[in-house]
Structure formats: C-alpha cells, structure tokens
Backbone as numpy.savetxt, mean C-alpha at the origin, in Angstrom:
# Nx Ny Nz CAx CAy CAz Cx Cy Cz
4.99 -13.95 -9.39 3.43 -12.91 -9.15 2.11 -13.62 -8.47
1.57 -13.07 -7.23 0.27 -13.51 -7.08 -0.55 -12.38 -7.16
-1.72 -12.75 -7.66 -3.32 -11.68 -7.32 -3.51 -11.69 -6.27
-3.39 -10.77 -5.62 -3.78 -10.14 -4.19 -4.67 -9.87 -3.84
-5.45 -9.76 -2.74 -6.29 -8.60 -2.36 -5.67 -8.38 -0.66
-5.74 -7.45 -0.54 -4.67 -6.97 0.75 -5.92 -5.82 1.43
-6.09 -5.65 2.74 -6.87 -4.74 3.29 -5.90 -4.53 4.64
-5.79 -2.95 4.73 -4.94 -2.27 6.22 -5.80 -1.18 6.21
-4.26 -0.66 6.87 -4.30 0.89 7.20 -3.14 1.52 6.34
-3.85 2.50 6.23 -2.47 3.54 5.16 -1.40 3.92 6.35
0.07 3.44 6.27 1.31 3.59 7.22 1.65 4.76 6.64
1.43 6.11 7.08 2.26 7.37 6.98 1.54 7.94 5.32
2.03 8.81 4.82 1.25 9.08 3.67 1.40 8.71 1.86
0.62 8.75 1.37 1.12 8.51 -0.04 1.94 9.66 -0.64
3.33 9.24 -1.38 4.10 10.61 -2.23 4.03 10.08 -3.67
3.84 10.92 -4.61 4.07 11.34 -5.61 5.43 11.03 -6.29
5.85 10.69 -6.95 7.26 10.34 -7.97 7.16 10.19 -9.05
8.20 10.70 -10.04 8.19 10.94 -11.33 9.58 9.94 -12.29
9.25 8.63 -12.69 10.06 7.63 -12.98 10.38 8.31 -14.98
11.34 7.33 -15.52 11.50 7.24 -16.68 10.83 8.02 -17.58
10.92 8.69 -18.13 10.17 9.11 -19.41 9.21 10.22 -18.71
9.22 10.79 -17.55 8.06 11.61 -16.81 6.88 10.60 -16.63
6.95 9.67 -16.51 5.95 8.84 -15.91 5.56 8.99 -14.41
4.42 9.16 -14.16 4.13 9.31 -12.35 3.81 8.18 -11.78
3.88 8.04 -10.91 3.52 6.91 -9.91 3.37 7.42 -8.47
2.88 6.57 -7.44 2.29 6.72 -6.39 3.04 6.05 -5.33
3.75 5.90 -4.47 4.31 5.19 -3.70 3.76 5.15 -1.73
3.19 4.06 -1.36 3.04 4.25 0.06 3.36 2.59 0.97
2.94 2.71 1.80 2.83 1.58 2.92 1.74 1.36 3.91
1.06 0.28 3.78 0.57 -0.04 4.40 0.06 -1.22 5.04
-0.21 -1.34 6.55 0.09 -1.99 7.67 -1.35 -2.78 7.33
-0.68 -4.33 7.41 -2.10 -5.24 7.39 -2.01 -6.41 8.33
-3.05 -6.45 9.50 -2.56 -7.35 10.42 -2.62 -8.51 10.22
-1.93 -9.54 10.85 -1.96 -10.97 10.68 -2.97 -11.49 12.02
-3.29 -12.70 11.71 -3.71 -13.63 12.51 -3.63 -13.73 13.75
-2.29 -13.44 14.16 -1.50 -13.37 15.39 -1.42 -12.39 16.05
-2.13 -11.06 15.26 -2.34 -9.80 16.23 -1.09 -8.73 15.99
-0.01 -9.44 15.19 0.96 -8.54 14.49 0.89 -8.13 12.91
1.28 -6.82 12.79 1.05 -5.90 11.75 2.07 -6.66 10.61
2.04 -6.18 9.23 3.23 -6.90 8.08 3.15 -5.30 7.29
3.84 -4.73 7.19 3.98 -3.74 6.46 4.32 -4.30 4.62
3.48 -3.56 4.25 3.12 -3.67 2.18 3.62 -2.64 1.82
4.61 -2.76 0.64 5.26 -1.64 0.19 4.65 -1.68 -1.17
3.77 -0.26 -1.46 3.00 -0.43 -2.66 3.34 0.57 -3.96
3.13 0.21 -4.76 3.32 1.21 -5.50 2.16 1.35 -6.65
1.71 2.56 -7.16 0.61 2.31 -8.51 0.77 3.38 -9.36
0.45 3.04 -10.74 0.40 3.17 -12.23 -0.33 4.05 -12.11
-1.58 3.36 -12.17 -2.98 3.70 -12.34 -3.24 5.06 -12.06
-3.89 5.63 -12.87 -4.35 7.15 -12.60 -5.10 7.28 -11.53
-6.26 6.60 -11.57 -7.44 6.52 -10.82 -7.04 6.09 -9.09
-6.30 4.98 -9.05 -5.86 4.70 -7.85 -4.42 5.58 -7.04
-3.80 6.28 -8.07 -2.96 7.10 -7.57 -3.47 8.24 -6.94
-4.53 9.26 -7.70 -5.37 10.32 -7.12 -6.03 9.56 -5.61
-6.29 8.73 -5.95 -7.63 8.00 -4.46 -6.00 8.32 -3.26
-5.19 7.54 -3.37 -4.06 7.08 -2.30 -3.48 8.26 -2.00
-3.53 8.83 -3.12 -2.73 10.82 -2.33 -4.08 11.37 -1.74
-5.28 10.89 -1.35 -6.36 12.25 -1.16 -6.41 11.65 0.40
-5.62 10.46 0.65 -5.82 9.56 1.87 -5.30 10.14 2.98
-5.73 10.24 3.83 -4.81 10.24 5.44 -3.80 9.30 6.00
-2.88 9.48 6.74 -2.43 8.36 7.48 -3.62 8.01 8.72
-3.21 6.67 8.61 -4.38 5.46 9.40 -5.43 5.57 8.74
-5.89 5.81 7.42 -7.13 5.39 6.28 -7.17 3.87 6.44
-8.37 3.54 6.49 -8.39 1.79 5.83 -8.48 2.07 4.61
-8.23 0.89 4.05 -8.16 0.58 2.57 -8.15 -1.06 2.28
-8.50 -1.20 1.06 -8.31 -2.28 0.43 -7.41 -2.28 -0.76
-6.28 -2.73 -1.00 -5.89 -2.50 -2.61 -5.89 -4.11 -3.39
-5.73 -4.41 -5.04 -5.65 -5.20 -5.43 -4.83 -4.99 -6.35
-3.83 -6.59 -6.46 -2.80 -5.97 -7.73 -1.60 -7.33 -7.65
-0.58 -7.13 -8.19 0.35 -7.75 -7.94 0.96 -8.07 -7.09
1.17 -9.43 -6.40 2.01 -9.11 -4.60 3.31 -9.87 -4.86
4.24 -9.52 -4.24 5.30 -10.16 -4.25 6.02 -10.38 -3.14
5.95 -11.64 -2.42 6.53 -11.80 -0.95 7.99 -11.60 -1.27
8.74 -10.74 0.46 10.13 -11.07 0.17 10.19 -11.42 1.56
11.46 -11.41 2.04 12.12 -11.57 3.17 13.16 -10.51 3.52
13.32 -9.77 4.40 14.29 -8.66 5.29 15.09 -9.37 6.31
16.40 -8.75 6.72 16.67 -9.08 7.69 16.98 -7.60 8.71
16.75 -8.07 9.91 16.59 -6.46 10.52 18.00 -6.50 11.20
18.28 -5.71 12.33 19.66 -5.33 13.05 20.13 -6.62 13.85
19.40 -7.00 14.73 19.37 -8.53 15.52 19.88 -9.52 14.19
19.82 -9.61 13.12 19.40 -10.74 11.86 18.82 -11.56 12.13
17.32 -10.95 12.41 16.03 -11.69 12.39 15.64 -11.47 10.78
15.11 -13.10 10.48 14.79 -13.17 9.17 13.21 -12.51 9.67
12.80 -11.12 8.55 11.10 -10.99 8.43 10.38 -11.05 7.14
9.08 -10.90 7.05 8.43 -11.21 5.84 7.99 -9.55 5.44
7.62 -9.50 3.94 7.79 -8.27 3.55 6.86 -8.32 2.26
6.04 -7.64 2.02 5.45 -7.88 0.33 5.84 -6.54 -0.22
5.87 -6.81 -1.12 5.52 -5.46 -2.43 3.96 -5.93 -3.32
3.42 -4.67 -3.10 1.81 -4.93 -4.44 2.11 -3.88 -5.28
2.02 -4.19 -6.35 1.54 -3.02 -7.46 0.26 -3.03 -7.53
-0.30 -2.02 -7.14 -1.90 -1.77 -6.76 -2.10 -1.38 -8.23
-3.38 -2.39 -8.47 -4.39 -2.07 -9.89 -5.80 -1.44 -9.21
-6.42 -1.64 -8.67 -7.63 -0.88 -8.03 -7.25 -1.19 -6.37
-8.53 -0.55 -5.99 -8.46 -0.10 -4.55 -9.94 0.34 -4.20
-10.21 0.28 -2.73 -11.24 0.33 -2.21 -10.96 1.13 -1.15
-11.51 2.08 -0.87 -11.73 2.85 0.77 -13.02 3.24 0.89
-13.38 3.54 2.05 -13.97 4.23 2.52 -14.06 6.12 2.89
-14.92 6.60 2.15 -14.47 8.10 2.52 -15.50 8.94 3.65
-15.10 9.18 4.35 -16.26 10.30 4.94 -17.01 11.48 4.25
-18.48 11.13 5.03 -19.22 12.01 3.92 -19.30 13.28 4.45
-19.24 14.21 4.24 -19.60 15.93 4.18 -20.86 16.10 4.73
-21.07 17.17 6.30 -22.43 17.41 6.59 -22.28 18.94 6.00
-23.86 18.93 5.37 -23.99 20.15 5.10 -24.93 21.42 6.32
C-alpha cells in the first residue's frame, strides 16, 4: 500500500453501492494526467461518509484531489499491450465547488 495524493478530473459519475452487512460505499474513476500528457485512470472506492457524499455531489469532469491507500496495477488491452492502472481507497477529498450567485 502507498499513501498517495492524486489530482485529476472525475471520469463519469460516482455510483453508490451496498456491500456485505448493508454497508454503503461509492465507486468512481478519476483521470489523472501524466508528465507526457497522457491520462491514467484511477479506480476509486470510498467508505468514509463525508467522502462518499462529496463524490456523489460531483458532476462528470469535476476537478478533485483525493488521498488514501493506492495500489498500482497492470492490465493488458485487447492488443496485448500492458497498461498501468491505479486503485485508490479514498480517505479524504478536496474539490472546488462553484459558488451560487444570489
């Protein structure tokens, strides 16, 4: 496990799910940009109530930063090319929310 801080944009929308014992969690994907201009998808899961609610309130493309336990992985695409992937169990989150005009 790596203690990590990632920043990127929400890729799609967050989804609430129910696990064993009726525990709630949220999953989503975050696209983080690399130094060479490519993006890498980070698969996120959140059990923390505050992080879950915050993720559910974001729209596709929202900028955010998440910290938590990161697990790097590798997957193989249809052409047989190995690609990097990241799994993050998010413990905390920071995002900018637009202010409402009155």
